[in-house]
Short mmCIF file of C-alpha atoms in Angstrom, two decimals:
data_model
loop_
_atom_site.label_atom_id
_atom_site.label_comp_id
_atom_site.label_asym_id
_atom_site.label_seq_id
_atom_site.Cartn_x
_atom_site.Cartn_y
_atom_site.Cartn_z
CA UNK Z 10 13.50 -0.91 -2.28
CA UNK Z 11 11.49 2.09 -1.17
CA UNK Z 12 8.13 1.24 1.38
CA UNK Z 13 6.14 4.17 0.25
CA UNK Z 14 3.11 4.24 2.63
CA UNK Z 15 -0.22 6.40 0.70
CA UNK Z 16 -1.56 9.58 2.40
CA UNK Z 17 -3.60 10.75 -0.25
CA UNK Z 18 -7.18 10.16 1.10
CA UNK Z 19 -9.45 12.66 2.09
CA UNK Z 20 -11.11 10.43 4.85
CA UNK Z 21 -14.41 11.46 4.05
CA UNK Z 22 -16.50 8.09 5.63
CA UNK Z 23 -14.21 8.22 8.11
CA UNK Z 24 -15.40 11.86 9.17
CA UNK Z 25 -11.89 13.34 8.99
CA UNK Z 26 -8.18 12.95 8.55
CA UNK Z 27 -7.84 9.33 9.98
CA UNK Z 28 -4.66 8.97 9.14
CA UNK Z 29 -3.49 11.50 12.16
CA UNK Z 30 -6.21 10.01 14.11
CA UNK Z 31 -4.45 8.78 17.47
CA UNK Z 32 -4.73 5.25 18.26
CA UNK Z 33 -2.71 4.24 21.57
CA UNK Z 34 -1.21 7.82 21.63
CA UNK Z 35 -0.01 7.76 17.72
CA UNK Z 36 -1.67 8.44 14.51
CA UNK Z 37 -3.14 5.47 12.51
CA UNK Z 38 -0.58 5.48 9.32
CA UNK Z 39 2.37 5.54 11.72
CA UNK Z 40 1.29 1.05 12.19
CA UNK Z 41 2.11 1.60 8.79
CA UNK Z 42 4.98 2.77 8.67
CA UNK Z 43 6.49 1.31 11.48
CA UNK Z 44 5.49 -2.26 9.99
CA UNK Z 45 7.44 -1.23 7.07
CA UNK Z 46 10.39 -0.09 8.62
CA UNK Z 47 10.74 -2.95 10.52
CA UNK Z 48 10.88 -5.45 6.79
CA UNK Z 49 14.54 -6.64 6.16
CA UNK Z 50 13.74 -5.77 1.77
CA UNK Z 51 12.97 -2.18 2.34
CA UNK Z 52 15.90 0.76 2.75
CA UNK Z 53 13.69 3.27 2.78
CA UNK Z 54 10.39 4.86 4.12
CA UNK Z 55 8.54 7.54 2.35
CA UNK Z 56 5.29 9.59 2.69
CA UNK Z 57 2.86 9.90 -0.63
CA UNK Z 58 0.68 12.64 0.05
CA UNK Z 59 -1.61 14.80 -1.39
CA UNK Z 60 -0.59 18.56 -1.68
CA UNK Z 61 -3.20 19.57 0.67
CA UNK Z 62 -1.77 17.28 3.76
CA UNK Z 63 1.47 17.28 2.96
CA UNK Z 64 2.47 19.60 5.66
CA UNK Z 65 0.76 17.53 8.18
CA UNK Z 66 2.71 14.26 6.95
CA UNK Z 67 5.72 16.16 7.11
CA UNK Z 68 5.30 16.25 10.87
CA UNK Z 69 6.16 12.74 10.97
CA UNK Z 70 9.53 13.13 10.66
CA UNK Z 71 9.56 10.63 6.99
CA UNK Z 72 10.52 12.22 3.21
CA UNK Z 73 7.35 13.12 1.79
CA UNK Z 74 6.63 13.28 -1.46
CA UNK Z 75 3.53 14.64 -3.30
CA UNK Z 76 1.14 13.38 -5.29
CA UNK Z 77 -0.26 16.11 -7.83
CA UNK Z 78 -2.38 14.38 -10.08
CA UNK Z 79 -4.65 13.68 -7.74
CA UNK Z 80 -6.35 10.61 -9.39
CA UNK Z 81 -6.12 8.00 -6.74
CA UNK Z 82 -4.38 5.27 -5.79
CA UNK Z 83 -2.97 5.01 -9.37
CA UNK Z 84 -1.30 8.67 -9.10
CA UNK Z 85 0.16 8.04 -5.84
CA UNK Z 86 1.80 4.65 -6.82
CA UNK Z 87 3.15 6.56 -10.18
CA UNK Z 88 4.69 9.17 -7.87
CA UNK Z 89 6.18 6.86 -5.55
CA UNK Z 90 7.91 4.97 -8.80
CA UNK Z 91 9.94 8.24 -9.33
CA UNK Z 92 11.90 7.14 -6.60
CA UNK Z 93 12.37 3.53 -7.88
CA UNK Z 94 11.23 -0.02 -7.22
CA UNK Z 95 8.35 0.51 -4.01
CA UNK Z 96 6.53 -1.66 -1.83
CA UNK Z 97 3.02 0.69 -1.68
CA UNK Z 98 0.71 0.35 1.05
CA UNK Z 99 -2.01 2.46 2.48
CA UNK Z 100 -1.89 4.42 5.17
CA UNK Z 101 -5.14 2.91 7.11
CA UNK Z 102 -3.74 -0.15 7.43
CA UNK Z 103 -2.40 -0.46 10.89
CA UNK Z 104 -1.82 -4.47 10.83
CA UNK Z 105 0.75 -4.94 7.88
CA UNK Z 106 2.73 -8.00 8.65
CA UNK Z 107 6.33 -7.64 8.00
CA UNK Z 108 7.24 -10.80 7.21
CA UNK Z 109 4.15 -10.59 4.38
CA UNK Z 110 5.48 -7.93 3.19
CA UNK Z 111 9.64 -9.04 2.77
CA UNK Z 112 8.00 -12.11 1.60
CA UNK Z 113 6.16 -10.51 -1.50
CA UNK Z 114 9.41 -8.56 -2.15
CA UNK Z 115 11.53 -11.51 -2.80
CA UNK Z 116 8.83 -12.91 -4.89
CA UNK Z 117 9.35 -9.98 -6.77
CA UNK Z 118 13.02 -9.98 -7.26
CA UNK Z 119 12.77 -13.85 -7.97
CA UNK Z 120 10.12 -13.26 -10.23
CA UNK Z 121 11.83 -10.37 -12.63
CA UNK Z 122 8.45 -9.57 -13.36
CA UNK Z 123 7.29 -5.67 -13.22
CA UNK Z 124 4.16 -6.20 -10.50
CA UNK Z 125 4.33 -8.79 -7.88
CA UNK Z 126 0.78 -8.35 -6.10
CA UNK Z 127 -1.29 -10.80 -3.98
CA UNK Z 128 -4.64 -12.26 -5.69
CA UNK Z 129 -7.78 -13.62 -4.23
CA UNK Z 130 -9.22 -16.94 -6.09
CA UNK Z 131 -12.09 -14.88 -7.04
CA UNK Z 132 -9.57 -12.77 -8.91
CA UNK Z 133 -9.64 -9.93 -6.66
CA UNK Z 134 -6.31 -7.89 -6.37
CA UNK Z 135 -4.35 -6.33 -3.17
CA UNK Z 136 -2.59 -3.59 -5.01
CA UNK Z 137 -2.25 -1.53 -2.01
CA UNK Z 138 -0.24 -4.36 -0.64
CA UNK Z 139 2.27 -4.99 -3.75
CA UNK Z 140 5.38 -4.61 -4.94
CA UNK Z 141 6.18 -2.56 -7.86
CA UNK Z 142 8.90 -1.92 -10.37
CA UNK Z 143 10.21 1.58 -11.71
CA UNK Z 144 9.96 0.37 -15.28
CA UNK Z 145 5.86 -0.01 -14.31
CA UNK Z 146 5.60 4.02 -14.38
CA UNK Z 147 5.30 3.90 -18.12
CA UNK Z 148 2.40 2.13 -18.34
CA UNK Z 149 0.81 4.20 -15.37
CA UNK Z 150 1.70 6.81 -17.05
CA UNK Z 151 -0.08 6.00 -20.52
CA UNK Z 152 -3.42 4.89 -18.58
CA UNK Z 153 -3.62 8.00 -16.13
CA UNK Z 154 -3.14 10.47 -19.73
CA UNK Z 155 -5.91 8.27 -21.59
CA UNK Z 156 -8.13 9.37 -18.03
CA UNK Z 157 -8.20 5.68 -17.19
CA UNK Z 158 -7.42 5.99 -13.63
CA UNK Z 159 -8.15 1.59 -12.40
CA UNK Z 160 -5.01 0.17 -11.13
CA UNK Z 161 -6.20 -3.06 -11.65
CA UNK Z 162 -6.33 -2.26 -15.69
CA UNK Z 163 -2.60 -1.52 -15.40
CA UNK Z 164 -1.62 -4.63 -13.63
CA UNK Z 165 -3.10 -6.36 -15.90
CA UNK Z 166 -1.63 -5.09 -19.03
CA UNK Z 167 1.92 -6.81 -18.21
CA UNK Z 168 3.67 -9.79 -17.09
CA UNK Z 169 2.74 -9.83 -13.55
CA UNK Z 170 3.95 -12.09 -10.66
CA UNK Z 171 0.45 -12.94 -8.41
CA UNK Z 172 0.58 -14.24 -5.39
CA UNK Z 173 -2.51 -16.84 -4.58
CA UNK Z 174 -3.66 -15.63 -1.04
CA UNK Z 175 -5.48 -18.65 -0.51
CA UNK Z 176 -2.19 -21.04 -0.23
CA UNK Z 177 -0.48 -18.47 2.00
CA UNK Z 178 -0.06 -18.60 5.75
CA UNK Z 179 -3.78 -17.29 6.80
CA UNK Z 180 -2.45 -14.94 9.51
CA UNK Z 181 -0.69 -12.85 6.92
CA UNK Z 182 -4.43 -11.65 6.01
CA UNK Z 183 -4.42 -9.71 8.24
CA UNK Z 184 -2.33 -7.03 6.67
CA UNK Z 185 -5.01 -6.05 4.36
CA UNK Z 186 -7.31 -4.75 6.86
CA UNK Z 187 -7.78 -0.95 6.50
CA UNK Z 188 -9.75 1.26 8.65
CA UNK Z 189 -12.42 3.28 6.73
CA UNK Z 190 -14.94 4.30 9.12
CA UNK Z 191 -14.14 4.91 12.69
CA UNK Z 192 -16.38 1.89 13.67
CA UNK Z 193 -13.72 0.18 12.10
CA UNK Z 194 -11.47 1.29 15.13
CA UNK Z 195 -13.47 -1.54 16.92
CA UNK Z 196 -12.18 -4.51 14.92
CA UNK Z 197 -8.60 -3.40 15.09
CA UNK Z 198 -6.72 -5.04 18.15
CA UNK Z 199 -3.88 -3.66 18.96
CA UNK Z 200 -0.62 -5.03 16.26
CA UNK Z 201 1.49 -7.52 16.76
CA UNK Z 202 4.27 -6.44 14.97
#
């Protein structure tokens, strides 16, 4: 199972490249990837980055692959599925909880479905917190060339495993908090991984 952490952004309500924006001496996506590292279901960390900061994620020390199409969170999540099964995440989320996260995965495995992704009871999706299978690149691949470019659509379009957010532990919530201005800085304590 590859953790593939997204570092396509361009940061632009943010003022900047927030992911290399140090908190506590190290840049914001490397909570990220540290909480992702530290999950028991993942063997491997990679980088998803645009072509233009690439060279800057590089830095990290991680693989990093890019992401060419450029289309959003549905072309980095296709390019990440070239590798295999993935766990995708952003990379402004600094307070991903690991157990959260090896929990979804064995969902996933139990489920045999192709998307295992957490859902609101309002319907509303985490799919920058969800577990995805290889096979799923097809149909990303059929909605990004008919210039459809809404996640959500694709998830939809198969047998998908969701996970009710409602009836899980409420501290796991906060792994979806992601940092999009830099007043968000504020609300982020420092993680507990």
């Amino acid at each position: 199972m590859i953790g593939a952490v997204l570092a396509g952004g361009r940061g632009r309500r943010f003022g900047g490249d927030k992911l290399l924006f140090r908190i506590d001496g190290k840049p914001l996506i490397a909570y990220a990837i540290e909480s992702l590292e530290a999950a028991r279901e993942i063997d491997e960390v990679v980088i998803v980055a645009s072509p233009k900061n690439a060279g800057n994620m590089e830095k990290l020390g991680y693989e990093v692959i890019v992401d060419g199409l450029m289309v959003g969170p549905i072309g980095g999540i296709y390019t990440a599925l070239s590798l295999g099964d993935a766990f995708v995440v952003a990379g402004d989320m600094p307070l991903i909880v690991t157990e959260f996260v090896d929990y979804i995965i064995s969902e996933f495995r139990k489920s045999g479905k192709a998307v295992c992704v957490p859902r609101w009871s309002n319907g509303y999706l985490e799919p920058l917190h969800a577990t995805y299978s290889a096979e799923f690149r097809k149909i990303l691949e059929e909605q990004i060339t008919s210039g459809d470019y809404m996640i959500r659509k694709a998830i939809e379009r198969i047998n998908t495993c969701y996970l009710p957010i409602e009836e899980l532990p409420e501290r796991w919530r906060e792994s979806f908090f992601n940092v999009n201005r830099k007043e968000d800085l504020r609300k982020f304590p420092k993680p507990s991984f």
